[in-house]
Short mmCIF file of C-alpha atoms in Angstrom, two decimals:
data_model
loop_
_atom_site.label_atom_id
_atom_site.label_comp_id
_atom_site.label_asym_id
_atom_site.label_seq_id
_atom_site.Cartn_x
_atom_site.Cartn_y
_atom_site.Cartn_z
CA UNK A 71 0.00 0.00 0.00
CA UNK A 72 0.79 3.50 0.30
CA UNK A 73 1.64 6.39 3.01
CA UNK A 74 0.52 9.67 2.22
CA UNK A 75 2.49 12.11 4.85
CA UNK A 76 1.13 15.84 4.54
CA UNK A 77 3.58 18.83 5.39
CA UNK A 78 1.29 20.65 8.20
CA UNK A 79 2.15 24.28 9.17
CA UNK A 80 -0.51 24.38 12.22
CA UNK A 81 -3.19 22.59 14.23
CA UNK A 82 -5.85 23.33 11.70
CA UNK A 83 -3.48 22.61 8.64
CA UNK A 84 -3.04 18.83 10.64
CA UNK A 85 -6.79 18.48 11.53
CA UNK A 86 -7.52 18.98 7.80
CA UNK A 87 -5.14 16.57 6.45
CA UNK A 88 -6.77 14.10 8.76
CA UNK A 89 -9.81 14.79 7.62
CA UNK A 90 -8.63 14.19 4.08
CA UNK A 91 -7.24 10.67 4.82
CA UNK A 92 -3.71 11.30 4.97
CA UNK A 93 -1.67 8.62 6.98
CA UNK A 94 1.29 10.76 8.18
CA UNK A 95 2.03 14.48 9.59
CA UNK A 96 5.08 16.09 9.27
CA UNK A 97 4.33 19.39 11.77
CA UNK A 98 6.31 22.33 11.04
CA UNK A 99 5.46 26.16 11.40
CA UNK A 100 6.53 28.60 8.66
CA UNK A 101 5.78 26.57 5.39
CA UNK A 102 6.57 29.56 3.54
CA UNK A 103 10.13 29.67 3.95
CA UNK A 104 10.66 25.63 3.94
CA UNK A 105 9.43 24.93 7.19
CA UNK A 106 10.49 25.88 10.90
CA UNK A 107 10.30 24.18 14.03
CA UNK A 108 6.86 24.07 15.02
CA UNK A 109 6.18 26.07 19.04
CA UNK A 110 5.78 23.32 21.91
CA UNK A 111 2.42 24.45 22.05
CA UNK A 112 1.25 23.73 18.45
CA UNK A 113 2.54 20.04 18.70
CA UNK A 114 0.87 19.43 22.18
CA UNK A 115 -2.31 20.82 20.29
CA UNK A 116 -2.00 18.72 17.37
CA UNK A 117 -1.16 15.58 19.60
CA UNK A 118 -4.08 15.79 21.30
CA UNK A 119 -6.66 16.72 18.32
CA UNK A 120 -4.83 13.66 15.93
CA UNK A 121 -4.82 10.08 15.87
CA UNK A 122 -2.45 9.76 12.75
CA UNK A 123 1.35 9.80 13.40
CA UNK A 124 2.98 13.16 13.80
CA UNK A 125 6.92 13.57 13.09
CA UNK A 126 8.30 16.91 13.61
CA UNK A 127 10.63 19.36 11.94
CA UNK A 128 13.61 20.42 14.32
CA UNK A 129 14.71 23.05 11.69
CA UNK A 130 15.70 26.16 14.18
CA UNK A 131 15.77 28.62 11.51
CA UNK A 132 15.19 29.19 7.79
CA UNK A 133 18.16 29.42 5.59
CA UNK A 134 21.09 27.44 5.40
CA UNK A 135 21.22 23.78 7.27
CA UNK A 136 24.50 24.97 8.58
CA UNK A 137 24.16 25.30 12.77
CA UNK A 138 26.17 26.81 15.01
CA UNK A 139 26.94 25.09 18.25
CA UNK A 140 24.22 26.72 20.42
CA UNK A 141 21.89 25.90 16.98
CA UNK A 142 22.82 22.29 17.25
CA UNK A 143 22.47 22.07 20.91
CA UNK A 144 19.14 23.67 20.88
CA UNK A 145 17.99 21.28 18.31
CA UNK A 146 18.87 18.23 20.49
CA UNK A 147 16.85 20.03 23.39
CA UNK A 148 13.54 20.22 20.74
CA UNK A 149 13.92 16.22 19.77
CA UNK A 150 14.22 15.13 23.33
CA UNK A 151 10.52 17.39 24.69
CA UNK A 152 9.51 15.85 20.89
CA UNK A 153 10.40 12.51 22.49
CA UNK A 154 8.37 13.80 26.10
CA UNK A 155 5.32 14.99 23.95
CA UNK A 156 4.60 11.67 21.95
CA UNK A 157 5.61 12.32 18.78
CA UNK A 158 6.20 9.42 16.60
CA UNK A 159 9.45 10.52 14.45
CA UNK A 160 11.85 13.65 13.75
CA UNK A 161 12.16 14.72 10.95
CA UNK A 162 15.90 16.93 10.30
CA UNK A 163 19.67 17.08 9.40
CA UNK A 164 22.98 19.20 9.14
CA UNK A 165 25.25 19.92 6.34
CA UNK A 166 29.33 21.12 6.27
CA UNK A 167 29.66 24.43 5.19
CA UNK A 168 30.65 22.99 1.41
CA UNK A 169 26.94 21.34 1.12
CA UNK A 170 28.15 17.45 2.46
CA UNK A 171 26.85 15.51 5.00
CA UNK A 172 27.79 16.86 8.44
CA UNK A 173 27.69 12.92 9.74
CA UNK A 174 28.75 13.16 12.93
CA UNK A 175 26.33 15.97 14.42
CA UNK A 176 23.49 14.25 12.33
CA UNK A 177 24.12 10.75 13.62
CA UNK A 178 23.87 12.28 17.15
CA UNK A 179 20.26 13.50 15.88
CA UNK A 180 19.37 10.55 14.73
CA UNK A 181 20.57 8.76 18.18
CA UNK A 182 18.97 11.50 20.00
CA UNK A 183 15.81 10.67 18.28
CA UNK A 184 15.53 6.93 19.26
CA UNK A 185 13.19 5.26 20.12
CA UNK A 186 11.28 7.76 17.55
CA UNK A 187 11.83 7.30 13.53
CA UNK A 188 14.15 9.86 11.63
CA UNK A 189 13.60 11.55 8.60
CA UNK A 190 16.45 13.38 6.56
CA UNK A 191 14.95 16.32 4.93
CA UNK A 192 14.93 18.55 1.31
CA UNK A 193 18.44 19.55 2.72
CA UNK A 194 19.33 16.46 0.38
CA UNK A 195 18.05 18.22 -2.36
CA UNK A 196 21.29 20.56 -2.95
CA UNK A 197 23.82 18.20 -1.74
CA UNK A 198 26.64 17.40 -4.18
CA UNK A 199 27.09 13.72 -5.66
CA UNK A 200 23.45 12.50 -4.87
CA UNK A 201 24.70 9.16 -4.78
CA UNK A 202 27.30 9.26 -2.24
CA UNK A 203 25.34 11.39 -0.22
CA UNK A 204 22.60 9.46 0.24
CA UNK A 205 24.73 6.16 0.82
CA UNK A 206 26.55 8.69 3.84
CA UNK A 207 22.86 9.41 5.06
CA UNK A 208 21.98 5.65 5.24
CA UNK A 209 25.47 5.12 7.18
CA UNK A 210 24.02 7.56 9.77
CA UNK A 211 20.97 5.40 10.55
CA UNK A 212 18.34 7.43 8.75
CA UNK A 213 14.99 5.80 7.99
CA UNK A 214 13.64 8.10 5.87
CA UNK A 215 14.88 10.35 3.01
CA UNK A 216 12.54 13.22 1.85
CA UNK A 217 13.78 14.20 -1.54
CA UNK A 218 12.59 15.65 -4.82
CA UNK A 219 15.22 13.92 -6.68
CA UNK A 220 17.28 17.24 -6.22
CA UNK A 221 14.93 19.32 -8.57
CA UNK A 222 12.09 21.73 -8.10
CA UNK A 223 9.29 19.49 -8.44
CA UNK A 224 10.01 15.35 -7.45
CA UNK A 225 8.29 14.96 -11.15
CA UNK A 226 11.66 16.06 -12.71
CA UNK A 227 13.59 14.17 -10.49
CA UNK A 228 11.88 10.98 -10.64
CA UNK A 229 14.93 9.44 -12.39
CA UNK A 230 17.30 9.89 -9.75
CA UNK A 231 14.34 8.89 -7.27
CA UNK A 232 14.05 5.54 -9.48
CA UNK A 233 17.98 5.54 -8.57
CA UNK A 234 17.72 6.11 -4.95
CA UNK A 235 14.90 3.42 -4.16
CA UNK A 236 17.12 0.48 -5.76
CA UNK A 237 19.88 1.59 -3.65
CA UNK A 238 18.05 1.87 -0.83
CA UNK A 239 16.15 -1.10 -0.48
CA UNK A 240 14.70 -2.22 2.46
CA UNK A 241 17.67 -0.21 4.32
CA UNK A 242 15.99 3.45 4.01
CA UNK A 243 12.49 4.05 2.85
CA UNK A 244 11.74 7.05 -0.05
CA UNK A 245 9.68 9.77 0.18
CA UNK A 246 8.88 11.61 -2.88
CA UNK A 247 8.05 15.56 -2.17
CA UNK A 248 8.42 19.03 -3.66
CA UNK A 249 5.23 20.04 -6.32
CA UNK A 250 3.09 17.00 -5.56
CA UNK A 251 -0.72 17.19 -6.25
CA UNK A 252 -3.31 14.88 -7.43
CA UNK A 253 -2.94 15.16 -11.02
CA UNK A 254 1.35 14.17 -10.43
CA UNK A 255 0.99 11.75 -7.91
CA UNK A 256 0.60 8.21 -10.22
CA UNK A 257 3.31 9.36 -12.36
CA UNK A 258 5.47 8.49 -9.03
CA UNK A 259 3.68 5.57 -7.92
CA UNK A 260 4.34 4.14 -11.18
CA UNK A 261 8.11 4.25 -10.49
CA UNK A 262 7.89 2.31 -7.41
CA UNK A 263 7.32 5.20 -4.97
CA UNK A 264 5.00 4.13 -2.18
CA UNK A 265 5.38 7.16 0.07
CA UNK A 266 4.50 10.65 -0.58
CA UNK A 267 4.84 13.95 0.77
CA UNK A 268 2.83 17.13 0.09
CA UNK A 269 1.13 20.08 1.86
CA UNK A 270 -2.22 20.07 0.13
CA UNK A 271 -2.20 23.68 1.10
CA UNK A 272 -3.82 26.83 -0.15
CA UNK A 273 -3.54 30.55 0.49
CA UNK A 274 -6.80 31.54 2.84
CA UNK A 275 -7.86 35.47 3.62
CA UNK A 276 -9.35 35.81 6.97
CA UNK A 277 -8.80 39.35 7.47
CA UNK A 278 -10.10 41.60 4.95
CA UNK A 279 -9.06 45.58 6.29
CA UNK A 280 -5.82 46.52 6.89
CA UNK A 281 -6.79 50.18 8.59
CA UNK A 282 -3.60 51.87 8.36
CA UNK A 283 -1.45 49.83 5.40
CA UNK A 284 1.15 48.69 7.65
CA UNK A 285 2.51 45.34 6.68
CA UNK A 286 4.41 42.62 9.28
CA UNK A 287 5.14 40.28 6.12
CA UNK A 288 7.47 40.00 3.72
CA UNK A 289 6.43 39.47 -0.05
CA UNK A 290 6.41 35.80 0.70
CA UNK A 291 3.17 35.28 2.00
CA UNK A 292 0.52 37.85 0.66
CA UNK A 293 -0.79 40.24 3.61
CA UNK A 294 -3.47 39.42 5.96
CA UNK A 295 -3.40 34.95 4.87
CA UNK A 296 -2.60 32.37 6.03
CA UNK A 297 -1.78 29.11 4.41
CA UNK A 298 -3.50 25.92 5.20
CA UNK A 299 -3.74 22.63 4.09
CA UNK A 300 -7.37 21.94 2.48
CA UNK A 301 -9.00 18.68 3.34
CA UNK A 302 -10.42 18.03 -0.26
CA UNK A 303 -6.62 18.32 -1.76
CA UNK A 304 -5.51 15.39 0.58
CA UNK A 305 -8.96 13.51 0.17
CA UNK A 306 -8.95 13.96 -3.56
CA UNK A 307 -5.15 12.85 -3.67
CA UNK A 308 -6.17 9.98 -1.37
CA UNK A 309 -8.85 8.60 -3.29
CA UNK A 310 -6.40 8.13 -6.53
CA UNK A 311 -3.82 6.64 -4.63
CA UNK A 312 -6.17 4.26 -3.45
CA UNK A 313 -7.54 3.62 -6.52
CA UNK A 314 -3.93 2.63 -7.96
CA UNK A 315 -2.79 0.83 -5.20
CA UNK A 316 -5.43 -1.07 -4.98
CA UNK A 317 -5.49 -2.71 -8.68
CA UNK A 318 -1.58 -3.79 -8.16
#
């Protein structure tokens, strides 16, 4: 069968994807800029509104996935109250300054993590020699690998995807994200993917004056929205997968 994890930003965002059938969460806050650490309170929230998995993005910052030490050390303090809250994996991962594998800092994630499931993120996604980097991420004791086959959308990277899931094996299980919707999704499962990642999300207006034009956002997110994952997306998205899987 299949797993369809959906990138949550917020409760809401989580309780929709629930609604919609999805199997997984990854929580995060901040979708607009790649995802952020989500706040202590939004996972206790979403913990206690969910009964699918959550696994949680211990990303401290946007930008780079270069941390300092006080960076690193604050990440290992999110994992273990992750670990206290009940979430069911972690999702992260640090590169070297020159875009390789920083494998001893993320092995101590990943140990960190335990008893809880790790997931190495899109940081993949613009690491040098794909190959070797994803046989270094395996040597750290990742389960997962969330990649787009190192392209915008994990369409245009479904050869190197292909590539990755023979190597992998039963060693490290694939995730296929970056531009997934509905009308993409079987182009994937046809290569052998089985696990899928998307938010599902769309831009919402709740506030409709702005009384004196002064803006707190940057042009990434238009002024006074939110995004949010919509639970006819997943269901939709759900219902094909199904449908596929289901005939094999």
């Amino acid at each position: 069968m299949f797993t369809l994890e959906v990138c949550a930003n917020s409760v809401e965002s989580a309780i929709n994807a629930q609604k919609g059938g999805a199997n997984r969460i990854e929580l995060c806050e901040n979708l607009y800029v790649g995802g952020t650490t989500p706040s202590f309170g939004c996972i206790a929230e979403t913990l206690n509104q969910l009964t699918i998995p959550v696994h949680v993005l211990i990303r401290p910052r946007p930008g780079d996935f270069v941390y300092s030490d006080m960076e690193f050390h604050q990440m290992l303090n999110d994992i273990e109250i992750c670990k206290k809250m009940g979430a069911k994996g972690i999702v992260s991962g640090i590169l070297n300054a020159n875009g390789t594998l920083d494998k001893e800092r993320t092995t101590e994630l990943v140990w960190a993590a335990k008893p809880l499931s790790f997931t190495f993120h899109r940081a993949f996604d613009i690491m040098p020699e794909p190959l070797k980097a994803f046989e270094d991420i395996m040597g750290c004791g990742c389960n997962f690998l969330l990649t787009s086959g190192q392209k915008s959308k994990a369409i245009d990277g479904a050869e190197l995807i292909r590539q990755l899931i023979a190597i992998g094996g039963s060693k490290i299980t694939l995730i296929a994200g970056g531009g997934i919707n509905h009308n993409k999704i079987l182009e994937l499962a046809r290569l052998g993917v089985t696990q899928f990642h998307m938010s599902g999300s769309e831009i919402v207006a709740r506030y409709n004056t702005n009384h004196t034009g002064l803006s707190f956002v940057s042009t990434l997110l238009p002024e006074n929205t939110v995004q949010q994952t919509n639970a006819e997306t997943i269901a939709n998205t759900v219902a094909k997968l199904k449908q596929y899987f289901n005939k094999k």
